[in-house]
């Protein structure tokens, strides 16, 4: 019996991963950060066929919003499917002591939370990537394109 490889849309060079908390899954989610000809690609490991592409300038805005304590941003992202344009928002959540990254495609919304290192709001907080570290990582990826 042969197994088929998943179709990889927007292939990129993996640089590493960011681990956030996904409320819809009630648990941590790992997102690969890749560089590609489009810019920076965020590829959820649980759904590699559903990457989010960020052109370089958009990736820099996301990185900046993650790096600044009260920074927020809304950028346009590229996704596969019938609606190739999505919105990616970075919001500050003082109650969590961190940031939420929300991707909206059509009527669907996907949220990933990145708590600050001192936040005890989430059970898996010690293993999650803090917003500042995620911002530095995305900024390095944008520079490497």
XYZ file of N, CA and C in Angstrom:
435
model
N 0.840 -1.166 0.000
C 0.000 0.000 0.000
C 0.891 1.238 0.000
N 0.570 2.206 -0.814
C 1.366 3.428 -0.872
C 0.619 4.546 -0.170
N 1.390 5.413 0.417
C 0.789 6.589 1.041
C 1.145 7.782 0.190
N 0.200 8.657 0.000
C 0.476 9.828 -0.810
C 0.870 10.987 0.099
N 1.799 11.779 -0.377
C 2.233 12.961 0.353
C 1.147 14.026 0.232
N 0.939 14.820 1.276
C -0.047 15.892 1.147
C 0.422 16.910 0.115
N -0.512 17.494 -0.579
C -0.180 18.517 -1.559
C 0.284 19.743 -0.790
N 1.469 20.218 -1.107
C 2.012 21.385 -0.416
C 1.856 22.584 -1.333
N 1.008 23.489 -0.915
C 0.807 24.716 -1.668
C 1.760 25.769 -1.137
N 2.248 26.604 -1.993
C 3.190 27.645 -1.641
C 4.388 27.038 -0.922
N 5.179 26.210 -1.626
C 6.323 25.582 -0.966
C 7.320 26.623 -0.472
N 7.931 26.343 0.660
C 8.888 27.278 1.225
C 9.998 26.541 1.940
N 10.957 27.295 2.414
C 12.071 26.754 3.187
C 11.777 26.976 4.666
N 11.628 25.893 5.410
C 11.282 25.989 6.830
C 12.431 26.595 7.627
N 12.102 27.554 8.487
C 13.089 28.183 9.353
C 12.932 27.747 10.804
N 11.748 27.304 11.173
C 11.490 26.908 12.546
C 10.003 26.927 12.826
N 9.637 26.970 14.119
C 8.212 26.928 14.461
C 7.880 27.855 15.622
N 6.621 28.266 15.608
C 6.030 29.052 16.683
C 4.941 28.181 17.284
N 4.871 28.123 18.599
C 3.827 27.332 19.257
C 2.892 28.292 19.984
N 1.615 28.225 19.616
C 0.601 29.077 20.236
C -0.525 28.215 20.784
N -1.485 28.868 21.412
C -2.648 28.186 21.982
C -3.827 28.441 21.057
N -4.475 27.377 20.598
C -5.622 27.516 19.707
C -6.883 27.154 20.488
N -7.673 28.163 20.875
C -8.882 27.895 21.657
C -9.829 26.888 20.998
N -9.958 26.928 19.684
C -10.865 26.005 18.984
C -10.440 24.548 19.158
N -9.158 24.311 19.355
C -8.648 22.947 19.562
C -8.409 22.647 21.036
N -8.596 23.647 21.878
C -8.344 23.522 23.326
C -6.949 22.984 23.601
N -5.988 23.464 22.865
C -4.629 23.003 23.081
C -3.627 23.758 22.236
N -2.359 23.416 22.403
C -1.308 24.092 21.640
C -1.352 23.707 20.171
N -0.881 24.623 19.331
C -0.774 24.388 17.897
C 0.605 24.864 17.452
N 1.226 24.079 16.602
C 2.554 24.400 16.091
C 2.419 24.933 14.669
N 3.082 26.058 14.412
C 3.020 26.697 13.099
C 4.446 26.831 12.574
N 4.707 26.225 11.424
C 6.022 26.356 10.798
C 6.139 27.739 10.171
N 7.297 28.358 10.309
C 7.581 29.633 9.661
C 8.557 29.333 8.539
N 8.159 29.710 7.321
C 8.958 29.414 6.132
C 9.171 30.685 5.321
N 10.233 30.682 4.530
C 10.408 31.734 3.535
C 10.080 31.121 2.184
N 9.523 31.917 1.306
C 9.209 31.455 -0.040
C 9.311 32.644 -0.980
N 9.052 32.385 -2.230
C 9.110 33.473 -3.205
C 8.043 34.527 -2.931
N 6.981 34.164 -2.202
C 5.920 35.118 -1.841
C 6.320 36.023 -0.689
N 7.175 35.530 0.184
C 7.536 36.253 1.394
C 7.662 35.269 2.534
N 6.860 35.441 3.563
C 6.872 34.565 4.730
C 5.602 33.717 4.700
N 5.757 32.425 4.935
C 4.618 31.512 4.950
C 4.477 30.949 6.362
N 3.259 31.034 6.904
C 2.932 30.432 8.193
C 2.107 29.193 7.880
N 2.650 28.022 8.209
C 2.006 26.762 7.845
C 1.672 25.969 9.113
N 0.366 25.865 9.467
C -0.005 25.065 10.639
C 0.364 23.602 10.422
N 1.027 22.999 11.401
C 1.440 21.601 11.229
C 0.249 20.652 11.177
N -0.860 21.004 11.814
C -2.034 20.130 11.767
C -2.795 20.265 10.447
N -2.501 21.298 9.653
C -3.163 21.508 8.361
C -2.163 22.102 7.375
N -1.146 21.319 6.967
C -0.093 21.876 6.107
C -0.592 22.359 4.749
N -1.766 21.881 4.342
C -2.323 22.301 3.059
C -3.052 23.645 3.161
N -3.022 24.279 4.338
C -3.705 25.556 4.546
C -2.728 26.642 5.023
N -1.694 26.931 4.214
C -0.722 27.943 4.645
C -1.288 29.354 4.532
N -0.665 30.269 5.258
C -0.990 31.688 5.179
C 0.267 32.383 4.677
N 0.175 33.004 3.501
C 1.318 33.695 2.918
C 1.273 35.179 3.231
N 2.418 35.710 3.658
C 2.538 37.137 3.966
C 3.618 37.753 3.096
N 3.258 38.677 2.202
C 4.304 39.405 1.484
C 5.226 40.084 2.502
N 6.434 40.381 2.102
C 7.464 40.864 3.031
C 6.997 42.060 3.867
N 6.411 43.064 3.242
C 5.988 44.247 4.004
C 4.899 43.894 5.016
N 3.997 43.007 4.652
C 2.937 42.596 5.575
C 3.554 41.808 6.750
N 4.523 40.945 6.445
C 5.195 40.166 7.495
C 5.906 41.099 8.475
N 6.495 42.163 7.981
C 7.174 43.129 8.858
C 6.177 43.833 9.772
N 4.989 44.139 9.244
C 3.954 44.775 10.078
C 3.492 43.819 11.179
N 3.327 42.533 10.836
C 2.929 41.531 11.832
C 4.023 41.407 12.893
N 5.269 41.334 12.448
C 6.387 41.229 13.391
C 6.416 42.430 14.328
N 6.246 43.623 13.785
C 6.244 44.837 14.602
C 5.134 44.833 15.638
N 3.939 44.401 15.241
C 2.817 44.350 16.175
C 3.072 43.342 17.294
N 3.777 42.254 16.991
C 4.098 41.260 18.012
C 5.213 41.740 18.940
N 6.127 42.537 18.406
C 7.264 43.015 19.192
C 6.893 44.123 20.174
N 5.956 44.978 19.804
C 5.574 46.120 20.633
C 4.457 45.700 21.580
N 4.612 46.000 22.863
C 3.668 45.529 23.881
C 2.212 45.834 23.548
N 1.910 47.051 23.117
C 0.520 47.396 22.811
C 0.277 47.505 21.309
N 1.180 46.932 20.507
C 1.061 46.992 19.055
C -0.033 46.086 18.520
N -0.727 46.579 17.504
C -1.756 45.800 16.827
C -1.625 46.062 15.337
N -2.102 45.131 14.532
C -2.021 45.299 13.086
C -3.101 44.480 12.401
N -3.489 44.941 11.218
C -4.361 44.179 10.331
C -3.664 44.183 8.980
N -3.411 42.993 8.442
C -2.726 42.895 7.155
C -3.501 41.961 6.233
N -3.175 42.051 4.953
C -3.761 41.168 3.955
C -2.842 39.976 3.774
N -3.409 38.782 3.779
C -2.640 37.551 3.615
C -3.158 36.794 2.405
N -2.351 35.859 1.937
C -2.701 35.026 0.778
C -2.916 33.604 1.284
N -4.049 33.010 0.910
C -4.370 31.652 1.344
C -4.851 30.847 0.138
N -4.726 29.506 0.198
C -5.246 28.685 -0.898
C -6.762 28.578 -0.797
N -7.396 28.264 -1.894
C -8.838 28.041 -1.861
C -9.587 29.014 -2.739
N -10.897 28.949 -2.659
C -11.716 29.781 -3.537
C -11.622 31.272 -3.207
N -11.287 31.596 -1.970
C -11.097 32.991 -1.573
C -9.628 33.169 -1.201
N -8.789 33.591 -2.166
C -7.340 33.608 -1.931
C -6.827 34.735 -1.040
N -7.698 35.632 -0.632
C -7.261 36.742 0.206
C -7.907 36.611 1.585
N -7.093 36.788 2.607
C -7.569 36.715 3.988
C -7.070 37.933 4.747
N -7.653 38.166 5.891
C -7.164 39.198 6.800
C -6.464 38.509 7.959
N -5.316 39.031 8.339
C -4.606 38.537 9.506
C -4.525 39.708 10.475
N -5.011 39.494 11.693
C -5.021 40.553 12.696
C -4.196 40.145 13.898
N -3.433 41.090 14.416
C -2.708 40.891 15.676
C -3.368 41.825 16.681
N -3.902 41.249 17.760
C -4.597 42.019 18.793
C -3.923 41.809 20.136
N -3.957 42.836 20.965
C -3.417 42.750 22.316
C -4.522 42.306 23.263
N -4.217 41.335 24.121
C -5.152 40.872 25.134
C -4.525 41.057 26.511
N -4.776 42.209 27.162
C -4.181 42.448 28.480
C -4.548 41.374 29.512
N -5.761 40.821 29.418
C -6.172 39.798 30.389
C -5.292 38.559 30.301
N -4.823 38.243 29.089
C -3.933 37.095 28.898
C -2.475 37.493 29.043
N -2.225 38.788 28.987
C -0.846 39.227 29.020
C -0.129 38.835 27.751
N -0.830 38.858 26.619
C -0.217 38.441 25.364
C -0.963 38.965 24.157
N -0.850 38.244 23.066
C -1.433 38.657 21.788
C -2.261 37.523 21.208
N -3.210 37.900 20.377
C -3.977 36.928 19.614
C -3.724 37.218 18.142
N -3.464 36.168 17.383
C -3.313 36.280 15.935
C -4.551 35.613 15.348
N -5.325 36.389 14.602
C -6.579 35.906 14.035
C -6.502 35.967 12.522
N -6.834 34.865 11.866
C -6.908 34.830 10.408
C -8.380 34.664 10.040
N -8.879 35.563 9.199
C -10.273 35.515 8.764
C -10.290 35.272 7.258
N -10.917 34.144 6.869
C -11.060 33.778 5.459
C -12.550 33.583 5.212
N -13.123 34.434 4.355
C -14.562 34.340 4.138
C -15.271 34.536 5.467
N -16.114 33.587 5.855
C -16.809 33.657 7.131
C -16.128 32.883 8.240
N -15.002 32.247 7.956
C -14.299 31.439 8.954
C -13.230 32.256 9.660
N -13.068 31.981 10.933
C -12.091 32.682 11.748
C -11.253 31.676 12.520
N -9.923 31.861 12.501
C -9.005 30.989 13.209
C -8.164 31.851 14.141
N -8.114 31.476 15.411
C -7.421 32.276 16.418
C -6.299 31.453 17.045
N -5.146 32.092 17.217
C -4.005 31.495 17.910
C -3.516 32.524 18.927
N -3.380 32.117 20.178
C -2.982 33.020 21.250
C -1.521 32.787 21.615
N -0.786 33.894 21.745
C 0.617 33.853 22.172
C 0.717 34.615 23.485
N 0.697 33.909 24.629
C 0.741 34.598 25.923
C 2.145 35.078 26.262
N 2.217 36.088 27.117
C 3.526 36.558 27.563
C 4.129 35.503 28.489
N 5.446 35.524 28.677
C 6.092 34.503 29.512
C 5.575 34.470 30.955
N 5.105 35.596 31.469
C 4.653 35.622 32.860
C 3.167 35.291 32.994
N 2.483 35.030 31.879
C 1.049 34.745 31.924
C 0.785 33.343 32.440
N -0.138 33.247 33.378
C -0.550 31.940 33.884
C -1.963 31.615 33.421
N -2.473 32.390 32.434
C -3.853 32.235 31.982
C -4.088 30.938 31.214
N -3.043 30.404 30.600
C -3.199 29.178 29.818
C -2.400 28.049 30.455
N -2.940 26.831 30.451
C -2.263 25.721 31.122
C -0.911 25.345 30.539
N -0.701 25.554 29.246
C 0.555 25.142 28.617
C 1.495 26.324 28.404
N 1.289 27.425 29.140
C 2.038 28.658 28.916
C 3.554 28.495 28.865
N 4.191 27.646 29.696
C 5.650 27.575 29.638
C 6.197 27.099 28.286
N 5.463 26.271 27.545
C 5.978 25.768 26.274
C 5.565 26.620 25.083
N 4.710 27.615 25.279
C 4.231 28.443 24.180
C 5.235 29.541 23.849
N 5.224 29.970 22.594
C 6.134 31.019 22.134
C 5.586 32.382 22.549
N 6.360 33.183 23.285
C 5.900 34.529 23.656
C 5.799 35.420 22.415
N 4.920 36.442 22.435
C 4.742 37.323 21.272
C 6.045 37.959 20.785
N 6.875 38.427 21.709
C 8.123 39.090 21.300
C 9.031 38.131 20.530
N 9.140 36.907 21.027
C 9.972 35.904 20.345
C 9.395 35.568 18.959
N 8.072 35.448 18.862
C 7.427 35.175 17.573
C 7.670 36.333 16.608
N 7.578 37.568 17.119
C 7.818 38.740 16.280
C 9.242 38.794 15.757
N 10.207 38.478 16.628
C 11.615 38.456 16.201
C 11.822 37.398 15.118
N 11.181 36.264 15.302
C 11.330 35.151 14.362
C 10.750 35.508 12.993
N 9.550 36.107 12.982
C 8.919 36.498 11.721
C 9.717 37.613 11.041
N 10.263 38.522 11.833
C 11.091 39.601 11.271
C 12.345 39.033 10.603
N 12.989 38.046 11.252
C 14.173 37.410 10.646
C 13.784 36.699 9.352
N 12.627 36.059 9.350
C 12.160 35.371 8.144
C 11.927 36.374 7.017
N 11.342 37.533 7.344
C 11.083 38.557 6.330
C 12.386 39.117 5.763
N 13.407 39.218 6.602
C 14.699 39.717 6.144
C 15.413 38.692 5.261
N 15.109 37.418 5.487
C 15.774 36.343 4.735
C 15.197 36.074 3.368
N 14.111 36.771 3.010
C 13.450 36.529 1.712
C 14.244 37.181 0.615
